[in-house]
Amino acid sequence: MLQTHSQAIDSKENSVKASPWRLSVAPMMDWTDRHCRYLHRLLSRHALLYTEMVTTGALIHGDVERHLRFNAEEHPVALQLGGSEPADLAQAARLGAQWGYGEINLNCGCPSERVQRGAFGACLMNEPQLVADGVKAMVDVVDVPVTVKHRIGIDQSEDYGFVRDFIGTVADAGCNVFIVHARNAWLKGLSPKENREIPPLRYDVVQRLKADFPHLTIALNGGLATDESVADALGRVDGAMVGREAYHNPWWLARWDALYFGAADNALTREGVEAAMVDYMAREAALHGTHWYSIARHMLGLRHGLPGARRWRQVWSDHRLKGLPAHEVMALAQAPQRGAPSDTPAALDASAELAATR
């Protein structure tokens, strides 16, 4: 039965303070980088944020700073790892903890062929003992929680015992938190996008897992795109993880602290958040040489559903304006809301010509 927002909050009042996994934004490749997470943290002080998946090989053999650098404002923030070799996972987890991440999460849910070729992701559900060995190796070297994100099954089998035994084996190795995407992962025949849409959602399986493992923290992921669906998830299990809707409609996060964490209503405005992001763009440019264009892409949904949102997005994504400072681009983007004339194509063309001369 669907709970109201207030019932979801009241019935979990104690866990609001105790569980970091009450509400989180999912790790999403190419999306939840540190710039995206900075935006999300401006909107919600309490939601748990996850990095994109970082492979153990990228950390062991690549540029550690590039993969692990994050903003202190992002806390609470978790690092998601992709890998399968216990020794490599331990080394990568240790690096994550040293860099200040508050959780290490192991990806056992991604079904892409590229990830399968690396022998990790969803295919690891077929090797629960290997996952357990990896979890134990990480638990032994870090003091932060080690968690697992996974599916409810592989391919078209709906055998509940498969996912139940997977969790039981991995929990015995020291994992107490499982984030469960309530769909099967089809390892052949579906693209990653299709794997998020075609296998049916089975929330009852996740709820059954919570009943069978009451001592574990179980969070539900998959298909959560409204306040009602989040409240329903929190009535079933310990936490909810939201994916693409949080990215495409980030302003939704501005309600989360009041709805799900008992915080006072905030005084945020879209214009204020946009201005804070422009300040952040200036800081990133000064410290790291980051161009504002690579940051602005994450906030293109900020005015989702509002009049003028399409034109606002066009301004912030207009490559011809790359030569302008971010605060000037913001002025162009906000001009229609102020009744200014610079929203016309001719005005934008003139601004683009000015940018090209700088």
mmCIF file of C-alpha atoms in Angstrom:
data_model
loop_
_atom_site.group_PDB
_atom_site.id
_atom_site.type_symbol
_atom_site.label_atom_id
_atom_site.label_comp_id
_atom_site.label_asym_id
_atom_site.label_seq_id
_atom_site.Cartn_x
_atom_site.Cartn_y
_atom_site.Cartn_z
ATOM 1 C CA MET A 1 0.000 0.000 0.000
ATOM 2 C CA LEU A 2 1.317 3.425 -0.987
ATOM 3 C CA GLN A 3 2.244 5.611 1.971
ATOM 4 C CA THR A 4 1.879 9.375 2.050
ATOM 5 C CA HIS A 5 5.049 11.463 2.221
ATOM 6 C CA SER A 6 4.481 12.313 5.876
ATOM 7 C CA GLN A 7 3.784 8.667 6.754
ATOM 8 C CA ALA A 8 7.000 7.621 5.052
ATOM 9 C CA ILE A 9 8.894 10.168 7.119
ATOM 10 C CA ASP A 10 7.111 9.466 10.408
ATOM 11 C CA SER A 11 7.357 5.694 10.167
ATOM 12 C CA LYS A 12 11.111 5.919 9.606
ATOM 13 C CA GLU A 13 11.878 8.854 11.896
ATOM 14 C CA ASN A 14 14.616 7.028 13.778
ATOM 15 C CA SER A 15 16.220 5.622 10.640
ATOM 16 C CA VAL A 16 16.393 9.134 9.138
ATOM 17 C CA LYS A 17 19.128 9.838 11.662
ATOM 18 C CA ALA A 18 20.690 6.384 11.553
ATOM 19 C CA SER A 19 20.777 5.290 7.913
ATOM 20 C CA PRO A 20 22.927 7.066 5.323
ATOM 21 C CA TRP A 21 21.180 4.984 2.637
ATOM 22 C CA ARG A 22 17.693 6.405 3.168
ATOM 23 C CA LEU A 23 17.783 8.313 -0.137
ATOM 24 C CA SER A 24 20.584 8.467 -2.682
ATOM 25 C CA VAL A 25 21.413 9.336 -6.269
ATOM 26 C CA ALA A 26 22.607 6.366 -8.304
ATOM 27 C CA PRO A 27 26.059 6.067 -9.845
ATOM 28 C CA MET A 28 25.643 6.809 -13.570
ATOM 29 C CA MET A 29 28.444 6.560 -16.098
ATOM 30 C CA ASP A 30 29.325 9.828 -17.847
ATOM 31 C CA TRP A 31 26.864 11.692 -15.649
ATOM 32 C CA THR A 32 27.566 11.631 -11.904
ATOM 33 C CA ASP A 33 31.009 13.171 -12.028
ATOM 34 C CA ARG A 34 32.143 15.643 -9.364
ATOM 35 C CA HIS A 35 30.517 18.585 -11.148
ATOM 36 C CA CYS A 36 27.153 16.856 -11.260
ATOM 37 C CA ARG A 37 27.500 15.909 -7.604
ATOM 38 C CA TYR A 38 28.303 19.513 -6.679
ATOM 39 C CA LEU A 39 24.998 20.563 -8.254
ATOM 40 C CA HIS A 40 23.102 17.807 -6.468
ATOM 41 C CA ARG A 41 24.621 18.787 -3.135
ATOM 42 C CA LEU A 42 23.469 22.380 -3.621
ATOM 43 C CA LEU A 43 19.941 20.993 -3.898
ATOM 44 C CA SER A 44 20.005 18.414 -1.094
ATOM 45 C CA ARG A 45 22.221 18.488 1.989
ATOM 46 C CA HIS A 46 21.367 14.947 3.076
ATOM 47 C CA ALA A 47 21.016 12.679 0.037
ATOM 48 C CA LEU A 48 23.887 10.228 -0.413
ATOM 49 C CA LEU A 49 25.778 10.777 -3.683
ATOM 50 C CA TYR A 50 27.703 8.174 -5.669
ATOM 51 C CA THR A 51 30.540 8.540 -8.147
ATOM 52 C CA GLU A 52 30.481 7.082 -11.592
ATOM 53 C CA MET A 53 31.863 3.560 -11.605
ATOM 54 C CA VAL A 54 35.674 3.656 -11.492
ATOM 55 C CA THR A 55 37.478 0.474 -12.476
ATOM 56 C CA THR A 56 40.226 -0.959 -10.326
ATOM 57 C CA GLY A 57 42.535 -0.895 -13.341
ATOM 58 C CA ALA A 58 42.006 2.837 -13.824
ATOM 59 C CA LEU A 59 43.099 3.459 -10.232
ATOM 60 C CA ILE A 60 45.981 1.005 -10.113
ATOM 61 C CA HIS A 61 47.433 1.887 -13.510
ATOM 62 C CA GLY A 62 45.985 5.327 -14.266
ATOM 63 C CA ASP A 63 45.723 8.864 -12.948
ATOM 64 C CA VAL A 64 44.440 8.458 -9.395
ATOM 65 C CA GLU A 65 43.851 12.167 -8.836
ATOM 66 C CA ARG A 66 41.794 12.527 -12.005
ATOM 67 C CA HIS A 67 39.536 9.649 -10.980
ATOM 68 C CA LEU A 68 39.228 10.341 -7.253
ATOM 69 C CA ARG A 69 39.398 14.119 -6.800
ATOM 70 C CA PHE A 70 36.154 15.510 -5.444
ATOM 71 C CA ASN A 71 34.863 18.611 -3.693
ATOM 72 C CA ALA A 72 34.656 18.617 0.077
ATOM 73 C CA GLU A 73 31.123 20.004 -0.239
ATOM 74 C CA GLU A 74 29.970 16.715 -1.803
ATOM 75 C CA HIS A 75 29.912 14.752 1.464
ATOM 76 C CA PRO A 76 28.283 12.353 2.062
ATOM 77 C CA VAL A 77 29.761 10.784 -1.078
ATOM 78 C CA ALA A 78 30.523 7.152 -1.961
ATOM 79 C CA LEU A 79 32.965 5.649 -4.458
ATOM 80 C CA GLN A 80 31.669 2.917 -6.740
ATOM 81 C CA LEU A 81 34.265 0.425 -7.960
ATOM 82 C CA GLY A 82 34.195 -1.955 -10.897
ATOM 83 C CA GLY A 83 36.408 -5.005 -10.607
ATOM 84 C CA SER A 84 36.588 -8.626 -9.566
ATOM 85 C CA GLU A 85 40.089 -9.477 -8.357
ATOM 86 C CA PRO A 86 40.137 -9.291 -4.540
ATOM 87 C CA ALA A 87 43.681 -7.899 -4.331
ATOM 88 C CA ASP A 88 42.903 -5.174 -6.874
ATOM 89 C CA LEU A 89 39.651 -4.306 -5.124
ATOM 90 C CA ALA A 90 41.487 -4.014 -1.815
ATOM 91 C CA GLN A 91 44.090 -1.681 -3.315
ATOM 92 C CA ALA A 92 41.429 0.484 -4.987
ATOM 93 C CA ALA A 93 39.265 0.581 -1.853
ATOM 94 C CA ARG A 94 42.237 1.663 0.228
ATOM 95 C CA LEU A 95 42.879 4.515 -2.221
ATOM 96 C CA GLY A 96 39.221 5.549 -2.041
ATOM 97 C CA ALA A 97 39.265 5.641 1.728
ATOM 98 C CA GLN A 98 42.530 7.582 1.751
ATOM 99 C CA TRP A 99 40.989 10.188 -0.549
ATOM 100 C CA GLY A 100 38.115 10.645 1.885
ATOM 101 C CA TYR A 101 35.167 8.721 0.451
ATOM 102 C CA GLY A 102 32.710 7.614 3.121
ATOM 103 C CA GLU A 103 31.724 4.335 1.460
ATOM 104 C CA ILE A 104 33.101 1.879 -1.076
ATOM 105 C CA ASN A 105 30.461 0.305 -3.318
ATOM 106 C CA LEU A 106 31.028 -2.694 -5.593
ATOM 107 C CA ASN A 107 29.200 -2.759 -8.922
ATOM 108 C CA CYS A 108 27.486 -6.116 -9.452
ATOM 109 C CA GLY A 109 24.674 -4.736 -11.580
ATOM 110 C CA CYS A 110 25.994 -3.240 -14.833
ATOM 111 C CA PRO A 111 25.089 -5.517 -17.773
ATOM 112 C CA SER A 112 27.064 -3.839 -20.576
ATOM 113 C CA GLU A 113 29.179 -6.043 -22.829
ATOM 114 C CA ARG A 114 32.250 -3.892 -22.174
ATOM 115 C CA VAL A 115 31.898 -4.440 -18.433
ATOM 116 C CA GLN A 116 31.285 -8.165 -18.979
ATOM 117 C CA ARG A 117 34.527 -8.378 -20.980
ATOM 118 C CA GLY A 118 36.250 -7.043 -17.885
ATOM 119 C CA ALA A 119 34.626 -9.869 -15.867
ATOM 120 C CA PHE A 120 32.766 -7.591 -13.472
ATOM 121 C CA GLY A 121 29.392 -5.906 -13.166
ATOM 122 C CA ALA A 122 26.216 -8.006 -13.300
ATOM 123 C CA CYS A 123 28.004 -11.162 -14.419
ATOM 124 C CA LEU A 124 29.597 -11.292 -10.947
ATOM 125 C CA MET A 125 26.239 -12.402 -9.576
ATOM 126 C CA ASN A 126 27.065 -15.786 -11.099
ATOM 127 C CA GLU A 127 30.137 -15.942 -8.829
ATOM 128 C CA PRO A 128 28.934 -15.038 -5.328
ATOM 129 C CA GLN A 129 31.994 -16.509 -3.631
ATOM 130 C CA LEU A 130 34.307 -14.353 -5.756
ATOM 131 C CA VAL A 131 32.225 -11.316 -4.774
ATOM 132 C CA ALA A 132 32.444 -12.384 -1.144
ATOM 133 C CA ASP A 133 36.219 -12.702 -1.427
ATOM 134 C CA GLY A 134 36.419 -9.221 -2.926
ATOM 135 C CA VAL A 135 34.202 -7.760 -0.225
ATOM 136 C CA LYS A 136 36.264 -9.374 2.519
ATOM 137 C CA ALA A 137 39.483 -8.082 0.955
ATOM 138 C CA MET A 138 38.066 -4.546 1.018
ATOM 139 C CA VAL A 139 36.548 -4.815 4.489
ATOM 140 C CA ASP A 140 39.927 -5.916 5.809
ATOM 141 C CA VAL A 141 41.709 -2.750 4.627
ATOM 142 C CA VAL A 142 39.203 0.102 5.090
ATOM 143 C CA ASP A 143 37.216 1.455 8.023
ATOM 144 C CA VAL A 144 34.321 2.778 5.915
ATOM 145 C CA PRO A 145 31.292 0.678 4.890
ATOM 146 C CA VAL A 146 31.703 -1.680 1.937
ATOM 147 C CA THR A 147 28.421 -2.068 0.054
ATOM 148 C CA VAL A 148 27.178 -3.915 -3.033
ATOM 149 C CA LYS A 149 24.813 -2.787 -5.797
ATOM 150 C CA HIS A 150 23.280 -5.627 -7.799
ATOM 151 C CA ARG A 151 20.264 -6.906 -9.737
ATOM 152 C CA ILE A 152 17.624 -9.428 -8.651
ATOM 153 C CA GLY A 153 18.632 -12.017 -11.224
ATOM 154 C CA ILE A 154 20.465 -12.841 -14.432
ATOM 155 C CA ASP A 155 18.855 -13.206 -17.866
ATOM 156 C CA GLN A 156 15.245 -14.416 -17.748
ATOM 157 C CA SER A 157 15.402 -16.663 -14.711
ATOM 158 C CA GLU A 158 13.105 -15.567 -11.882
ATOM 159 C CA ASP A 159 14.524 -17.943 -9.289
ATOM 160 C CA TYR A 160 14.326 -16.055 -5.987
ATOM 161 C CA GLY A 161 16.822 -18.430 -4.419
ATOM 162 C CA PHE A 162 19.514 -17.099 -6.777
ATOM 163 C CA VAL A 163 19.495 -13.559 -5.397
ATOM 164 C CA ARG A 164 18.764 -14.721 -1.837
ATOM 165 C CA ASP A 165 21.818 -16.981 -1.828
ATOM 166 C CA PHE A 166 23.947 -14.270 -3.458
ATOM 167 C CA ILE A 167 23.146 -11.863 -0.639
ATOM 168 C CA GLY A 168 23.613 -14.531 2.014
ATOM 169 C CA THR A 169 27.075 -15.449 0.729
ATOM 170 C CA VAL A 170 28.253 -11.852 0.365
ATOM 171 C CA ALA A 171 26.807 -10.800 3.726
ATOM 172 C CA ASP A 172 28.843 -13.526 5.429
ATOM 173 C CA ALA A 173 31.976 -11.779 4.112
ATOM 174 C CA GLY A 174 31.135 -8.541 5.937
ATOM 175 C CA CYS A 175 28.763 -6.605 3.666
ATOM 176 C CA ASN A 176 25.778 -5.206 5.550
ATOM 177 C CA VAL A 177 24.289 -2.943 2.863
ATOM 178 C CA PHE A 178 22.797 -4.084 -0.438
ATOM 179 C CA ILE A 179 21.359 -1.721 -3.041
ATOM 180 C CA VAL A 180 19.060 -3.798 -5.199
ATOM 181 C CA HIS A 181 18.040 -2.802 -8.710
ATOM 182 C CA ALA A 182 14.676 -4.522 -8.904
ATOM 183 C CA ARG A 183 15.151 -5.872 -12.429
ATOM 184 C CA ASN A 184 17.021 -8.819 -13.874
ATOM 185 C CA ALA A 185 20.128 -8.108 -15.942
ATOM 186 C CA TRP A 186 19.990 -9.722 -19.355
ATOM 187 C CA LEU A 187 23.598 -10.355 -20.298
ATOM 188 C CA LYS A 188 22.825 -11.025 -23.967
ATOM 189 C CA GLY A 189 20.421 -9.428 -26.392
ATOM 190 C CA LEU A 190 19.725 -6.119 -24.658
ATOM 191 C CA SER A 191 21.612 -2.828 -24.612
ATOM 192 C CA PRO A 192 22.302 -1.143 -21.258
ATOM 193 C CA LYS A 193 19.398 1.231 -21.995
ATOM 194 C CA GLU A 194 17.064 -1.672 -22.778
ATOM 195 C CA ASN A 195 18.254 -3.393 -19.600
ATOM 196 C CA ARG A 196 16.876 -0.421 -17.666
ATOM 197 C CA GLU A 197 13.487 -0.675 -19.357
ATOM 198 C CA ILE A 198 12.586 -4.140 -20.663
ATOM 199 C CA PRO A 199 13.161 -6.573 -17.762
ATOM 200 C CA PRO A 200 10.123 -6.047 -15.522
ATOM 201 C CA LEU A 201 10.420 -4.304 -12.183
ATOM 202 C CA ARG A 202 9.703 -6.677 -9.295
ATOM 203 C CA TYR A 203 9.661 -4.656 -6.107
ATOM 204 C CA ASP A 204 8.142 -7.590 -4.238
ATOM 205 C CA VAL A 205 11.446 -9.467 -4.589
ATOM 206 C CA VAL A 206 13.336 -6.645 -2.866
ATOM 207 C CA GLN A 207 10.740 -6.516 -0.118
ATOM 208 C CA ARG A 208 11.058 -10.279 0.339
ATOM 209 C CA LEU A 209 14.833 -9.918 0.650
ATOM 210 C CA LYS A 210 14.323 -7.437 3.474
ATOM 211 C CA ALA A 211 12.009 -9.898 5.214
ATOM 212 C CA ASP A 212 14.574 -12.687 4.879
ATOM 213 C CA PHE A 213 17.505 -10.482 5.969
ATOM 214 C CA PRO A 214 16.009 -8.075 8.532
ATOM 215 C CA HIS A 215 19.442 -7.354 10.029
ATOM 216 C CA LEU A 216 20.788 -6.025 6.713
ATOM 217 C CA THR A 217 20.220 -2.612 5.139
ATOM 218 C CA ILE A 218 18.328 -3.100 1.882
ATOM 219 C CA ALA A 219 17.777 -0.159 -0.500
ATOM 220 C CA LEU A 220 15.633 -0.297 -3.626
ATOM 221 C CA ASN A 221 16.682 1.025 -7.024
ATOM 222 C CA GLY A 222 14.863 1.048 -10.335
ATOM 223 C CA GLY A 223 11.963 3.039 -11.743
ATOM 224 C CA LEU A 224 11.791 5.608 -8.937
ATOM 225 C CA ALA A 225 10.805 8.886 -10.576
ATOM 226 C CA THR A 226 8.165 10.508 -8.333
ATOM 227 C CA ASP A 227 7.658 11.420 -4.696
ATOM 228 C CA GLU A 228 5.000 8.710 -4.529
ATOM 229 C CA SER A 229 7.339 5.987 -5.782
ATOM 230 C CA VAL A 230 10.084 7.019 -3.336
ATOM 231 C CA ALA A 231 7.613 7.040 -0.442
ATOM 232 C CA ASP A 232 6.401 3.595 -1.509
ATOM 233 C CA ALA A 233 9.982 2.271 -1.590
ATOM 234 C CA LEU A 234 10.660 3.642 1.883
ATOM 235 C CA GLY A 235 7.560 1.827 3.084
ATOM 236 C CA ARG A 236 8.969 -1.453 1.797
ATOM 237 C CA VAL A 237 12.686 -1.348 2.639
ATOM 238 C CA ASP A 238 15.388 0.793 4.278
ATOM 239 C CA GLY A 239 16.279 3.112 1.444
ATOM 240 C CA ALA A 240 15.615 4.351 -2.071
ATOM 241 C CA MET A 241 18.115 5.090 -4.835
ATOM 242 C CA VAL A 242 17.009 7.375 -7.669
ATOM 243 C CA GLY A 243 18.686 7.288 -11.070
ATOM 244 C CA ARG A 244 18.013 9.177 -14.253
ATOM 245 C CA GLU A 245 15.115 11.279 -13.048
ATOM 246 C CA ALA A 246 17.474 12.952 -10.562
ATOM 247 C CA TYR A 247 19.762 13.878 -13.441
ATOM 248 C CA HIS A 248 17.141 15.021 -15.943
ATOM 249 C CA ASN A 249 15.058 16.859 -13.341
ATOM 250 C CA PRO A 250 17.543 17.929 -10.643
ATOM 251 C CA TRP A 251 15.199 20.496 -9.089
ATOM 252 C CA TRP A 252 13.292 17.520 -7.663
ATOM 253 C CA LEU A 253 16.164 17.136 -5.178
ATOM 254 C CA ALA A 254 15.331 20.522 -3.659
ATOM 255 C CA ARG A 255 12.289 18.896 -1.986
ATOM 256 C CA TRP A 256 14.063 15.837 -0.626
ATOM 257 C CA ASP A 257 15.485 17.224 2.614
ATOM 258 C CA ALA A 258 12.077 18.425 3.790
ATOM 259 C CA LEU A 259 10.158 15.367 2.565
ATOM 260 C CA TYR A 260 12.496 12.578 3.614
ATOM 261 C CA PHE A 261 14.915 13.939 6.201
ATOM 262 C CA GLY A 262 12.683 16.113 8.361
ATOM 263 C CA ALA A 263 14.566 19.309 7.498
ATOM 264 C CA ALA A 264 12.972 22.710 7.307
ATOM 265 C CA ASP A 265 11.892 23.902 3.874
ATOM 266 C CA ASN A 266 14.850 25.491 2.152
ATOM 267 C CA ALA A 267 14.844 28.899 0.513
ATOM 268 C CA LEU A 268 16.438 27.737 -2.716
ATOM 269 C CA THR A 269 15.578 29.248 -6.071
ATOM 270 C CA ARG A 270 16.599 27.987 -9.473
ATOM 271 C CA GLU A 271 18.281 31.317 -10.160
ATOM 272 C CA GLY A 272 20.228 31.075 -6.915
ATOM 273 C CA VAL A 273 21.405 27.549 -7.699
ATOM 274 C CA GLU A 274 22.407 28.621 -11.205
ATOM 275 C CA ALA A 275 24.407 31.525 -9.749
ATOM 276 C CA ALA A 276 26.109 29.181 -7.267
ATOM 277 C CA MET A 277 27.059 26.889 -10.139
ATOM 278 C CA VAL A 278 28.537 29.831 -12.046
ATOM 279 C CA ASP A 279 30.644 30.701 -8.990
ATOM 280 C CA TYR A 280 31.741 27.068 -8.923
ATOM 281 C CA MET A 281 32.612 27.229 -12.642
ATOM 282 C CA ALA A 282 34.856 30.218 -11.950
ATOM 283 C CA ARG A 283 36.538 28.379 -9.084
ATOM 284 C CA GLU A 284 37.101 25.260 -11.182
ATOM 285 C CA ALA A 285 38.564 27.303 -14.014
ATOM 286 C CA ALA A 286 40.982 29.038 -11.651
ATOM 287 C CA LEU A 287 42.052 25.898 -9.786
ATOM 288 C CA HIS A 288 42.010 23.235 -12.472
ATOM 289 C CA GLY A 289 41.525 24.930 -15.845
ATOM 290 C CA THR A 290 38.095 23.311 -16.213
ATOM 291 C CA HIS A 291 35.949 24.967 -18.869
ATOM 292 C CA TRP A 292 32.456 25.980 -17.785
ATOM 293 C CA TYR A 293 30.936 24.120 -20.735
ATOM 294 C CA SER A 294 31.809 20.714 -19.240
ATOM 295 C CA ILE A 295 30.079 21.705 -15.983
ATOM 296 C CA ALA A 296 27.009 23.397 -17.447
ATOM 297 C CA ARG A 297 25.854 20.218 -19.188
ATOM 298 C CA HIS A 298 24.846 18.760 -15.813
ATOM 299 C CA MET A 299 22.409 21.549 -14.989
ATOM 300 C CA LEU A 300 20.508 21.641 -18.288
ATOM 301 C CA GLY A 301 17.483 20.090 -16.567
ATOM 302 C CA LEU A 302 17.349 22.696 -13.802
ATOM 303 C CA ARG A 303 14.390 24.510 -15.388
ATOM 304 C CA HIS A 304 12.672 21.313 -16.506
ATOM 305 C CA GLY A 305 8.979 21.889 -17.161
ATOM 306 C CA LEU A 306 9.074 25.686 -16.875
ATOM 307 C CA PRO A 307 8.194 28.194 -19.600
ATOM 308 C CA GLY A 308 11.319 29.247 -21.441
ATOM 309 C CA ALA A 309 13.291 26.172 -20.331
ATOM 310 C CA ARG A 310 14.100 25.140 -23.901
ATOM 311 C CA ARG A 311 15.611 28.516 -24.765
ATOM 312 C CA TRP A 312 17.520 28.579 -21.466
ATOM 313 C CA ARG A 313 19.025 25.162 -22.272
ATOM 314 C CA GLN A 314 19.938 26.313 -25.763
ATOM 315 C CA VAL A 315 21.946 29.209 -24.391
ATOM 316 C CA TRP A 316 23.897 27.093 -21.894
ATOM 317 C CA SER A 317 24.607 24.421 -24.518
ATOM 318 C CA ASP A 318 25.494 26.811 -27.369
ATOM 319 C CA HIS A 319 29.067 25.937 -28.277
ATOM 320 C CA ARG A 320 29.489 29.338 -29.940
ATOM 321 C CA LEU A 321 29.388 30.964 -26.513
ATOM 322 C CA LYS A 322 32.328 28.984 -25.133
ATOM 323 C CA GLY A 323 34.554 32.061 -25.392
ATOM 324 C CA LEU A 324 32.374 34.065 -23.009
ATOM 325 C CA PRO A 325 32.817 33.984 -19.225
ATOM 326 C CA ALA A 326 30.192 31.856 -17.498
ATOM 327 C CA HIS A 327 28.558 34.828 -15.762
ATOM 328 C CA GLU A 328 27.922 36.466 -19.156
ATOM 329 C CA VAL A 329 26.360 33.257 -20.461
ATOM 330 C CA MET A 330 24.153 33.170 -17.373
ATOM 331 C CA ALA A 331 23.010 36.711 -18.098
ATOM 332 C CA LEU A 332 22.030 35.670 -21.615
ATOM 333 C CA ALA A 333 20.259 32.571 -20.348
ATOM 334 C CA GLN A 334 18.313 34.459 -17.690
ATOM 335 C CA ALA A 335 17.410 37.411 -19.912
ATOM 336 C CA PRO A 336 13.934 36.131 -20.878
ATOM 337 C CA GLN A 337 12.996 35.721 -17.210
ATOM 338 C CA ARG A 338 13.973 39.368 -16.637
ATOM 339 C CA GLY A 339 12.104 40.555 -19.719
ATOM 340 C CA ALA A 340 15.368 41.577 -21.402
ATOM 341 C CA PRO A 341 15.631 41.568 -25.217
ATOM 342 C CA SER A 342 18.805 39.484 -25.468
ATOM 343 C CA ASP A 343 16.841 36.265 -25.940
ATOM 344 C CA THR A 344 16.450 36.934 -29.650
ATOM 345 C CA PRO A 345 18.478 34.881 -32.141
ATOM 346 C CA ALA A 346 20.119 38.076 -33.395
ATOM 347 C CA ALA A 347 21.257 38.981 -29.877
ATOM 348 C CA LEU A 348 22.676 35.517 -29.331
ATOM 349 C CA ASP A 349 24.439 35.653 -32.686
ATOM 350 C CA ALA A 350 25.997 38.969 -31.666
ATOM 351 C CA SER A 351 27.112 37.477 -28.361
ATOM 352 C CA ALA A 352 28.585 34.509 -30.189
ATOM 353 C CA GLU A 353 30.524 36.831 -32.515
ATOM 354 C CA LEU A 354 31.856 38.662 -29.446
ATOM 355 C CA ALA A 355 32.883 35.356 -27.876
ATOM 356 C CA ALA A 356 34.730 34.340 -31.051
ATOM 357 C CA THR A 357 36.883 37.481 -30.907
ATOM 358 C CA ARG A 358 38.089 36.842 -27.340
#
